[in-house]
Structure formats: C-alpha cells, structure tokens
Amino acid sequence: FCLSRGLGDVYKRQLLEPEEGRYDFGWLDDTLDRLHRGGVRVVLATPTASPPPWFTLAHPDAMPVTMEGTRLWHGSRDTYCAAAPAYRQAARRIAGELARRYAGHPALALWHVHNEYGTVCWCDHAALAFRDWLRSRYGDGGYGLDVLNDVWGTAFWSQRYYDWEQVLPPRATQWLANPSHMLDYRRFWSDELLAAFCEQRDEIRVHTPSVPVTTNLMLPGYQVLDAWAWSREVDVVAVDHYLESPGPDGHADIAFCGDRVRSFGGGRPWILMEQATSLIYQPDGILAKEPGRMFRDSLAYLARGSDSVLFFQWRASPAGAEMYHSAMVPHAGPDSRVFREVTELGRAVERLAEVAGSTVRAEAAVVWDADSWWALENHRFTSADLTYLDEVRACHAALWRSGVVSDFVRQAGDLPAYRLVLAPALCLVSDEGIDVLREYVAGGGHLVMSFLGGMLDSRHHARLGGTPGGLRDVFGIRVEEFCPLPTGSIVHLSNGDDGTMWSERLRADGAEVVASYAGGPLAGLPAITRNSFGEGEAWYVSTRLGERAHDRFIAGVLAAAGVLPVVPGVTPGLEALRRHGDDGRSWLFVLNHTAVRGLVPASGRELLSGRRVTGLVDVAPGKVAVVREEMQPGAS
C-alpha cells in the first residue's frame, strides 16, 4: 500500500515548459529529490490536462468546440481538443521529456498520464478524425458509405451520405438527432482519447520500460470512456472517486465504485488515485465528511480490492478554482482534525501491508455496458428520471444490502464464472451478447433482466418482434408495448409491491408469472416472470421496484441461485468483505456503519489493534476491523 503525497495535477505546465520547446525541470528535480530523502515514492503525472496560455495563443484551433459550435477559451483546465494535431504533438513531446529526465530516479514509482480524461469536442479536427474512425470501422470508399448509411438508417429524414466529407460530428441540430450517429460518436471519442493516452504511454515506455503506467478514470457518473477498453491499455487500473453523498448512500457508492474498478482490471488489485479527506464538491454546494468517515471509507476501498489509499491533494491551495477542495493538510495546517486522521490512516495502512496483492471473489455479477448507457441517453424516449446509472446502482445496492459481493461484467464477458448475473437497463445487446446470455442460462446460470432489456442491436436499431429481442424464448415472454409511467405515478402488483417510472405490456409464453399488475390498463398481465431454460433460469422485471420490494426480489433470486453473503446473518449496517491470498490466507474486513457496536463471527489476528480474535470480532460504532483469519486445515 502507499499513502500519496498528492503530486498529480499540481504541476502546471507553464512551470515545466514556459515556452514551446524550452524546459525548466530544476524545481521538479528538487521536489523529487526531497521526497526521496523523506522516504516518499512518487506517482508522477504528465501535465497535459492543463495546457498553458502560450499553447492557446499559438494554436487556437486546438481549443475545444461545444456541440453548439462555440469555441471555448483558456481559463480553466481541459482546454484542448484531443483530436487536434498540435495538442497531440505537444502532449507526446512533454511526456517524452519528462520520462527522459526522470528515468532511473529512485523516487519514481508510477507514471500517471494526463488527468481524468473526458473532454469532448465537436470541432473540425474531431470531424476529420471521426471520418477516419468510420472508414476503419465500416470500410473506405463507396462500399463503406453504403454500410454506414445502412447502419445509421439514413433513409429516415433524408440523411443519406454520398461523400465522406458530408459526415460530421453530431452537432446541435433542429430536432432529434440520429441515435445511431450519436452512438458511434460516443464510441469514437472514447477510442480517440484512448489513442491520445497510448501515445503518451508509449513515449514514456521508451525511457522507463519497467515503470508501470496508468491514468485515472473518473467515477461514479462520468461516462465518456468505455472503461473495458481502457483497462486493457493500462498497467494497473486507477480511479478517482468523490462521493455524491457523505451519508449512508455513500457507503453503497463506495462498494459500487470498488466493485467496478476491480472488475475493469480483471479482478487484479487496483489504485484509488484520488478521494477527498473531507470536503466534497456538489452541484448545489459543498458537503463535509463527519469525523472518522475518511478512515472507514478508505478501508472500504481496500476491502474491495484496492492496494492503495491516495488523495488529491497534499496541501490545500491558497488560490485558484479549487482553493477549498479538501486536502491532507488543510488551510488550518497540520494541527487539525483532518491531518490527524490522515496520519492515523497512514499508520493503519502500514499495519495492513500484508493484504497487498490479495484478491476478492464473487459469485454474482452485474452487467456494465457503455453502449447501453450511451444509447439510453442519446435516444431520450424515457422519463428523464430513468437513467442507466440509477438502474445499475439500484441492482448493485440490493446485492450490497444483502451482504453479497459482486463483480461487473461485459454483456459478452465470462458469465459462466458466476451463479447469478443481473442485467439492468441493458437496452442494447449485440448479437454476440445475445449468444453469450443464452448460453449462460442454458448452462445453468441465473439471469435477471429488467425493463427495456434487449430492445436494440449494436447498430442502435430496434429489435423486431417484441423484446427482449433475441432472448424471448430464454425468458419465456414477449413484450408487446412499452407503457412509461407519468412522474410520481405508482402501479400496484399482485404480491403487494409497487412499481414506478415504467411498465410494459407483456405476455407469458411459457414463463411462470411471479407477480402481475393489480390495476390500471395492465391489470392481470404479468409484471415479474421466471422461466426455466436449459439448466438455468431467467427472470424478467418490467417495472422499477421500490427499494424494499427490490431487496425482497433479489433475496429470492439469490436463494434460487445459491449465492450466500460473505458472512451470513450479519446485522444490517455492518459490512463484511473478504480478500484472499494465493497462499491460502484470507483477511476479513468488517466496517461498522452504525452507532452501536457490532459482533461478527471471526477468528484470527485483528491487524489494526494486534489483538487475538476468537469466535467473534467486536467492532465499535463507526470503526473498522481487519482480521487475518485462521487458515483452514489443508489450505496451502
């Protein structure tokens, strides 16, 4: 584990390259040398998220352009277009110079390329790169254009293209934009940013081939990148995570973050690159974490597979746009509650060093699909209150409240590794995904799909014949009609539960009806179904269940699939997780999110206190225990 001293995005490019091609590394030499003397290893970032004013003036065409056609100006960070040749050249150049300068420096532990990739641009440079991406995807020349026109359905509204130069980014337009066009632009931009990352990474590897390279993905709700594709190009997956709520919802959000990042890296340990010690920026103001929360949150990330606890930032800036962003050393200085908690955390991390490298195991998984998110956003025919992120979060949170640890998987991923797979709001399913889901259930898996499932193919075309398209026999149903609900409306179900936001007119073609609609135009029709297919079972939920109803439903599905909590019978408000070592050792993390003491079955050595645990571990309110468990007989 390491405790960051927060170098990251603090370095401003005008200090490294005050004018084009002239470098000043003296101050950075002194900084790295001083940190090395103090026993601190460095995650060194490239400064390409904040081009300096001289770059803006020299290359105004490299500034980003909005969807509406407005060119943005210097004055913040992220003032660049990632498709602009001048920007890409300058980014490669500074990355190479940094790597050449600090190759072999004893403080250097990891390269951090850029910062929070995600700025989107719709300029002419982006248009040119988009056309190149489309040619590569669909073929060059007239044949490729014919394929493109078919995929985008351009016969509708006279959008057919006869020349590649006619193809532009999906800029602001009069009415509804072409959803297939918009989906491809989302895919393209993720690939374009990834190409920019890989260029810097490759420059760095020329000089420091043995030093790992990563970048920091931004969670929870930032969906510009396809994280599955990005995770294949980094040496270790890293993430920034700032809570959207310091209250109870934040605990579930940390679990949601940790399980996703661990899954993006194929289950390998990952890096928490940034979090907040205290203050949390929100659209409507700034919130603060209560005393002890930062410590418990940090160990929650470790419990879900992180091998690091890092922060932005080391010392709070006295000026600038983020002068009140939380820091390890706040404006009040080191004689403060925040810094005392940081040093307490540092001591705890040292005592947990033996956990590094161990992994987390799961028997349940949730499908995470960038295309479905983008498709649901691009073609807004649902209520604005219904979002992909909320639906996936709700499913994961139900598993979290049940005490079950879950991985995330691609729709065409390795599903047989799991007893249960949840596929919420999976509106877009490729033909490959259809085959994988079908084979998973037939082979004995338990699959849960929610409303809107399988309505689109990979081209963003509607699947004909009713949904879930391509999987109707697997679920034993046929959805004939979507019936969205007005905001605030509730539908009652025959089992006493309620649904909101959405409903569907479906018929059971062999499926068992678990619950039906109890009133309104859908009265008596199926709402929740269960179907046996091959050796497995497929469940379908056609409305959004409330939290308690959803928890009851998930509990039933978990029982049917034979998936158990990490520690059965744990009191609500206590979170129990386990990491496993290759040598047969295991570590039980217990986080107490309540105001009363908690008791959890465990035997072994509690690492934070050093005390022996026999039978039960006693965890004080708001505290954490980490037990190195006694090895079972026969374990390696």
GROMACS .gro file of C-alpha atoms in nm, residues 282-534:
model
  253
  282GLN     CA    1  -2.161   1.911  -0.510
  283PRO     CA    2  -2.359   2.099  -0.779
  284ASP     CA    3  -2.558   2.274  -0.508
  285GLY     CA    4  -2.276   2.337  -0.258
  286ILE     CA    5  -2.003   2.171  -0.054
  287LEU     CA    6  -2.054   1.889   0.194
  288ALA     CA    7  -1.820   1.759   0.463
  289LYS     CA    8  -1.742   1.412   0.594
  290GLU     CA    9  -1.802   1.356   0.963
  291PRO     CA   10  -1.507   1.263   1.190
  292GLY     CA   11  -1.389   0.907   1.132
  293ARG     CA   12  -1.563   0.876   0.797
  294MET     CA   13  -1.249   0.923   0.587
  295PHE     CA   14  -1.072   0.640   0.771
  296ARG     CA   15  -1.362   0.398   0.734
  297ASP     CA   16  -1.421   0.490   0.369
  298SER     CA   17  -1.053   0.438   0.287
  299LEU     CA   18  -1.053   0.089   0.433
  300ALA     CA   19  -1.375   0.013   0.244
  301TYR     CA   20  -1.185   0.067  -0.083
  302LEU     CA   21  -0.907  -0.162   0.040
  303ALA     CA   22  -1.165  -0.425   0.132
  304ARG     CA   23  -1.289  -0.430  -0.228
  305GLY     CA   24  -0.950  -0.487  -0.384
  306SER     CA   25  -0.760  -0.160  -0.385
  307ASP     CA   26  -0.391  -0.178  -0.294
  308SER     CA   27  -0.362   0.194  -0.231
  309VAL     CA   28  -0.507   0.489  -0.045
  310LEU     CA   29  -0.425   0.814  -0.223
  311PHE     CA   30  -0.574   1.163  -0.207
  312PHE     CA   31  -0.600   1.481  -0.400
  313GLN     CA   32  -0.443   1.686  -0.262
  314TRP     CA   33  -0.142   1.707  -0.024
  315ARG     CA   34  -0.171   2.074   0.081
  316ALA     CA   35  -0.476   2.290   0.015
  317SER     CA   36  -0.412   2.558  -0.245
  318PRO     CA   37  -0.447   2.916  -0.116
  319ALA     CA   38  -0.579   3.037  -0.452
  320GLY     CA   39  -0.743   2.915  -0.768
  321ALA     CA   40  -1.066   2.743  -0.864
  322GLU     CA   41  -1.020   2.458  -0.616
  323MET     CA   42  -0.888   2.653  -0.319
  324TYR     CA   43  -1.150   2.488  -0.097
  325HIS     CA   44  -1.102   2.138  -0.232
  326SER     CA   45  -1.021   1.916   0.064
  327ALA     CA   46  -0.660   1.821   0.129
  328MET     CA   47  -0.444   1.611   0.358
  329VAL     CA   48  -0.307   1.935   0.504
  330PRO     CA   49  -0.597   2.185   0.510
  331HIS     CA   50  -0.572   2.562   0.527
  332ALA     CA   51  -0.577   2.526   0.907
  333GLY     CA   52  -0.244   2.341   0.882
  334PRO     CA   53  -0.125   2.012   1.030
  335ASP     CA   54  -0.266   2.095   1.374
  336SER     CA   55  -0.614   1.992   1.258
  337ARG     CA   56  -0.857   1.703   1.282
  338VAL     CA   57  -0.817   1.617   0.914
  339PHE     CA   58  -0.440   1.584   0.927
  340ARG     CA   59  -0.452   1.385   1.250
  341GLU     CA   60  -0.693   1.140   1.081
  342VAL     CA   61  -0.465   1.122   0.777
  343THR     CA   62  -0.165   1.027   0.992
  344GLU     CA   63  -0.380   0.771   1.177
  345LEU     CA   64  -0.475   0.624   0.841
  346GLY     CA   65  -0.110   0.612   0.736
  347ARG     CA   66  -0.022   0.407   1.041
  348ALA     CA   67  -0.315   0.173   0.975
  349VAL     CA   68  -0.214   0.123   0.610
  350GLU     CA   69   0.133   0.018   0.724
  351ARG     CA   70  -0.021  -0.246   0.951
  352LEU     CA   71  -0.224  -0.381   0.658
  353ALA     CA   72   0.071  -0.417   0.420
  354GLU     CA   73   0.039  -0.797   0.415
  355VAL     CA   74  -0.300  -0.770   0.246
  356ALA     CA   75  -0.148  -0.615  -0.069
  357GLY     CA   76  -0.177  -0.838  -0.375
  358SER     CA   77  -0.470  -1.039  -0.245
  359THR     CA   78  -0.797  -1.053  -0.438
  360VAL     CA   79  -1.174  -1.051  -0.390
  361ARG     CA   80  -1.401  -1.335  -0.504
  362ALA     CA   81  -1.762  -1.306  -0.615
  363GLU     CA   82  -2.039  -1.545  -0.722
  364ALA     CA   83  -2.273  -1.273  -0.851
  365ALA     CA   84  -2.217  -1.016  -1.125
  366VAL     CA   85  -2.383  -0.709  -1.274
  367VAL     CA   86  -2.357  -0.627  -1.644
  368TRP     CA   87  -2.188  -0.290  -1.710
  369ASP     CA   88  -2.232  -0.171  -2.068
  370ALA     CA   89  -2.118   0.166  -2.203
  371ASP     CA   90  -2.325   0.126  -2.521
  372SER     CA   91  -2.646   0.080  -2.324
  373TRP     CA   92  -2.570   0.392  -2.118
  374TRP     CA   93  -2.497   0.596  -2.429
  375ALA     CA   94  -2.800   0.460  -2.616
  376LEU     CA   95  -3.037   0.537  -2.330
  377GLU     CA   96  -2.903   0.892  -2.308
  378ASN     CA   97  -2.890   0.951  -2.684
  379HIS     CA   98  -3.245   0.846  -2.760
  380ARG     CA   99  -3.440   1.005  -2.478
  381PHE     CA  100  -3.781   0.840  -2.511
  382THR     CA  101  -3.794   0.753  -2.142
  383SER     CA  102  -3.852   0.980  -1.845
  384ALA     CA  103  -3.553   1.198  -1.760
  385ASP     CA  104  -3.575   1.040  -1.414
  386LEU     CA  105  -3.491   0.699  -1.561
  387THR     CA  106  -3.116   0.666  -1.615
  388TYR     CA  107  -2.885   0.377  -1.686
  389LEU     CA  108  -2.662   0.463  -1.391
  390ASP     CA  109  -2.953   0.468  -1.146
  391GLU     CA  110  -3.082   0.130  -1.261
  392VAL     CA  111  -2.742  -0.037  -1.235
  393ARG     CA  112  -2.679   0.127  -0.900
  394ALA     CA  113  -3.012   0.003  -0.767
  395CYS     CA  114  -2.931  -0.357  -0.857
  396HIS     CA  115  -2.582  -0.340  -0.712
  397ALA     CA  116  -2.709  -0.171  -0.396
  398ALA     CA  117  -2.961  -0.452  -0.342
  399LEU     CA  118  -2.676  -0.703  -0.357
  400TRP     CA  119  -2.470  -0.483  -0.123
  401ARG     CA  120  -2.751  -0.465   0.133
  402SER     CA  121  -2.782  -0.843   0.116
  403GLY     CA  122  -2.414  -0.880   0.208
  404VAL     CA  123  -2.319  -1.025  -0.133
  405VAL     CA  124  -2.005  -0.906  -0.312
  406SER     CA  125  -2.046  -0.877  -0.688
  407ASP     CA  126  -1.825  -0.825  -0.989
  408PHE     CA  127  -1.915  -0.632  -1.303
  409VAL     CA  128  -1.901  -0.799  -1.644
  410ARG     CA  129  -1.936  -0.709  -2.010
  411GLN     CA  130  -2.252  -0.829  -2.181
  412ALA     CA  131  -2.038  -1.071  -2.381
  413GLY     CA  132  -1.798  -1.142  -2.097
  414ASP     CA  133  -1.709  -1.453  -1.899
  415LEU     CA  134  -2.051  -1.514  -1.743
  416PRO     CA  135  -2.022  -1.885  -1.651
  417ALA     CA  136  -1.791  -1.786  -1.364
  418TYR     CA  137  -2.098  -1.659  -1.175
  419ARG     CA  138  -2.405  -1.828  -1.031
  420LEU     CA  139  -2.612  -1.510  -1.081
  421VAL     CA  140  -2.594  -1.227  -1.335
  422LEU     CA  141  -2.808  -0.911  -1.319
  423ALA     CA  142  -2.859  -0.715  -1.642
  424PRO     CA  143  -3.043  -0.392  -1.551
  425ALA     CA  144  -3.140  -0.147  -1.829
  426LEU     CA  145  -2.940  -0.350  -2.083
  427CYS     CA  146  -3.128  -0.188  -2.367
  428LEU     CA  147  -2.861  -0.252  -2.631
  429VAL     CA  148  -2.742  -0.610  -2.678
  430SER     CA  149  -2.515  -0.717  -2.961
  431ASP     CA  150  -2.564  -1.044  -3.146
  432GLU     CA  151  -2.258  -1.178  -2.962
  433GLY     CA  152  -2.412  -1.067  -2.635
  434ILE     CA  153  -2.735  -1.249  -2.720
  435ASP     CA  154  -2.541  -1.570  -2.778
  436VAL     CA  155  -2.343  -1.536  -2.453
  437LEU     CA  156  -2.651  -1.464  -2.240
  438ARG     CA  157  -2.840  -1.753  -2.400
  439GLU     CA  158  -2.554  -1.997  -2.341
  440TYR     CA  159  -2.512  -1.875  -1.984
  441VAL     CA  160  -2.870  -1.958  -1.888
  442ALA     CA  161  -2.878  -2.283  -2.083
  443GLY     CA  162  -2.563  -2.391  -1.900
  444GLY     CA  163  -2.718  -2.345  -1.556
  445GLY     CA  164  -2.683  -1.973  -1.483
  446HIS     CA  165  -2.944  -1.746  -1.326
  447LEU     CA  166  -3.007  -1.429  -1.527
  448VAL     CA  167  -3.219  -1.128  -1.425
  449MET     CA  168  -3.310  -0.868  -1.687
  450SER     CA  169  -3.511  -0.553  -1.628
  451PHE     CA  170  -3.743  -0.344  -1.844
  452LEU     CA  171  -3.611  -0.213  -2.178
  453GLY     CA  172  -3.389  -0.521  -2.199
  454GLY     CA  173  -3.274  -0.625  -2.546
  455MET     CA  174  -3.471  -0.360  -2.731
  456LEU     CA  175  -3.177  -0.251  -2.955
  457ASP     CA  176  -2.899  -0.419  -3.150
  458SER     CA  177  -2.541  -0.291  -3.178
  459ARG     CA  178  -2.638  -0.055  -3.462
  460HIS     CA  179  -2.894   0.115  -3.236
  461HIS     CA  180  -3.171  -0.043  -3.447
  462ALA     CA  181  -3.487  -0.172  -3.283
  463ARG     CA  182  -3.502  -0.550  -3.250
  464LEU     CA  183  -3.823  -0.656  -3.421
  465GLY     CA  184  -4.087  -0.895  -3.295
  466GLY     CA  185  -4.103  -0.770  -2.938
  467THR     CA  186  -3.849  -0.761  -2.659
  468PRO     CA  187  -3.629  -0.890  -2.510
  469GLY     CA  188  -3.519  -0.932  -2.871
  470GLY     CA  189  -3.322  -1.247  -2.940
  471LEU     CA  190  -3.393  -1.375  -2.588
  472ARG     CA  191  -3.771  -1.411  -2.583
  473ASP     CA  192  -3.756  -1.789  -2.559
  474VAL     CA  193  -3.493  -1.768  -2.286
  475PHE     CA  194  -3.727  -1.557  -2.072
  476GLY     CA  195  -4.046  -1.720  -2.196
  477ILE     CA  196  -4.214  -1.385  -2.256
  478ARG     CA  197  -4.289  -1.131  -2.527
  479VAL     CA  198  -4.310  -0.758  -2.456
  480GLU     CA  199  -4.561  -0.606  -2.696
  481GLU     CA  200  -4.572  -0.246  -2.580
  482PHE     CA  201  -4.383  -0.002  -2.359
  483CYS     CA  202  -4.601   0.178  -2.105
  484PRO     CA  203  -4.395   0.451  -1.936
  485LEU     CA  204  -4.549   0.594  -1.621
  486PRO     CA  205  -4.602   0.964  -1.553
  487THR     CA  206  -4.369   1.116  -1.296
  488GLY     CA  207  -4.485   1.027  -0.947
  489SER     CA  208  -4.720   0.752  -1.063
  490ILE     CA  209  -4.731   0.412  -0.894
  491VAL     CA  210  -4.853   0.076  -1.020
  492HIS     CA  211  -4.961  -0.190  -0.770
  493LEU     CA  212  -4.860  -0.552  -0.810
  494SER     CA  213  -5.044  -0.867  -0.706
  495ASN     CA  214  -4.781  -0.955  -0.444
  496GLY     CA  215  -4.833  -0.627  -0.259
  497ASP     CA  216  -4.530  -0.448  -0.407
  498ASP     CA  217  -4.536  -0.127  -0.609
  499GLY     CA  218  -4.362  -0.015  -0.926
  500THR     CA  219  -4.274   0.330  -1.062
  501MET     CA  220  -4.140   0.503  -1.376
  502TRP     CA  221  -4.205   0.223  -1.623
  503SER     CA  222  -4.433  -0.066  -1.708
  504GLU     CA  223  -4.474  -0.296  -2.006
  505ARG     CA  224  -4.749  -0.491  -2.172
  506LEU     CA  225  -4.606  -0.840  -2.188
  507ARG     CA  226  -4.740  -1.189  -2.219
  508ALA     CA  227  -4.603  -1.507  -2.073
  509ASP     CA  228  -4.511  -1.762  -2.340
  510GLY     CA  229  -4.418  -2.040  -2.103
  511ALA     CA  230  -4.280  -1.831  -1.816
  512GLU     CA  231  -4.414  -1.853  -1.462
  513VAL     CA  232  -4.584  -1.530  -1.352
  514VAL     CA  233  -4.426  -1.428  -1.021
  515ALA     CA  234  -4.635  -1.108  -0.990
  516SER     CA  235  -4.890  -0.937  -1.212
  517TYR     CA  236  -5.022  -0.583  -1.236
  518ALA     CA  237  -5.310  -0.534  -0.991
  519GLY     CA  238  -5.484  -0.240  -1.152
  520GLY     CA  239  -5.499   0.005  -1.439
  521PRO     CA  240  -5.480  -0.079  -1.811
  522LEU     CA  241  -5.236  -0.366  -1.745
  523ALA     CA  242  -5.446  -0.530  -1.470
  524GLY     CA  243  -5.394  -0.904  -1.465
  525LEU     CA  244  -5.098  -0.900  -1.703
  526PRO     CA  245  -4.753  -1.026  -1.597
  527ALA     CA  246  -4.517  -0.781  -1.426
  528ILE     CA  247  -4.243  -1.017  -1.299
  529THR     CA  248  -4.172  -1.355  -1.457
  530ARG     CA  249  -3.945  -1.656  -1.409
  531ASN     CA  250  -3.860  -1.910  -1.677
  532SER     CA  251  -3.660  -2.231  -1.689
  533PHE     CA  252  -3.434  -2.255  -1.992
  534GLY     CA  253  -3.193  -2.541  -2.031
   0.00000   0.00000   0.00000
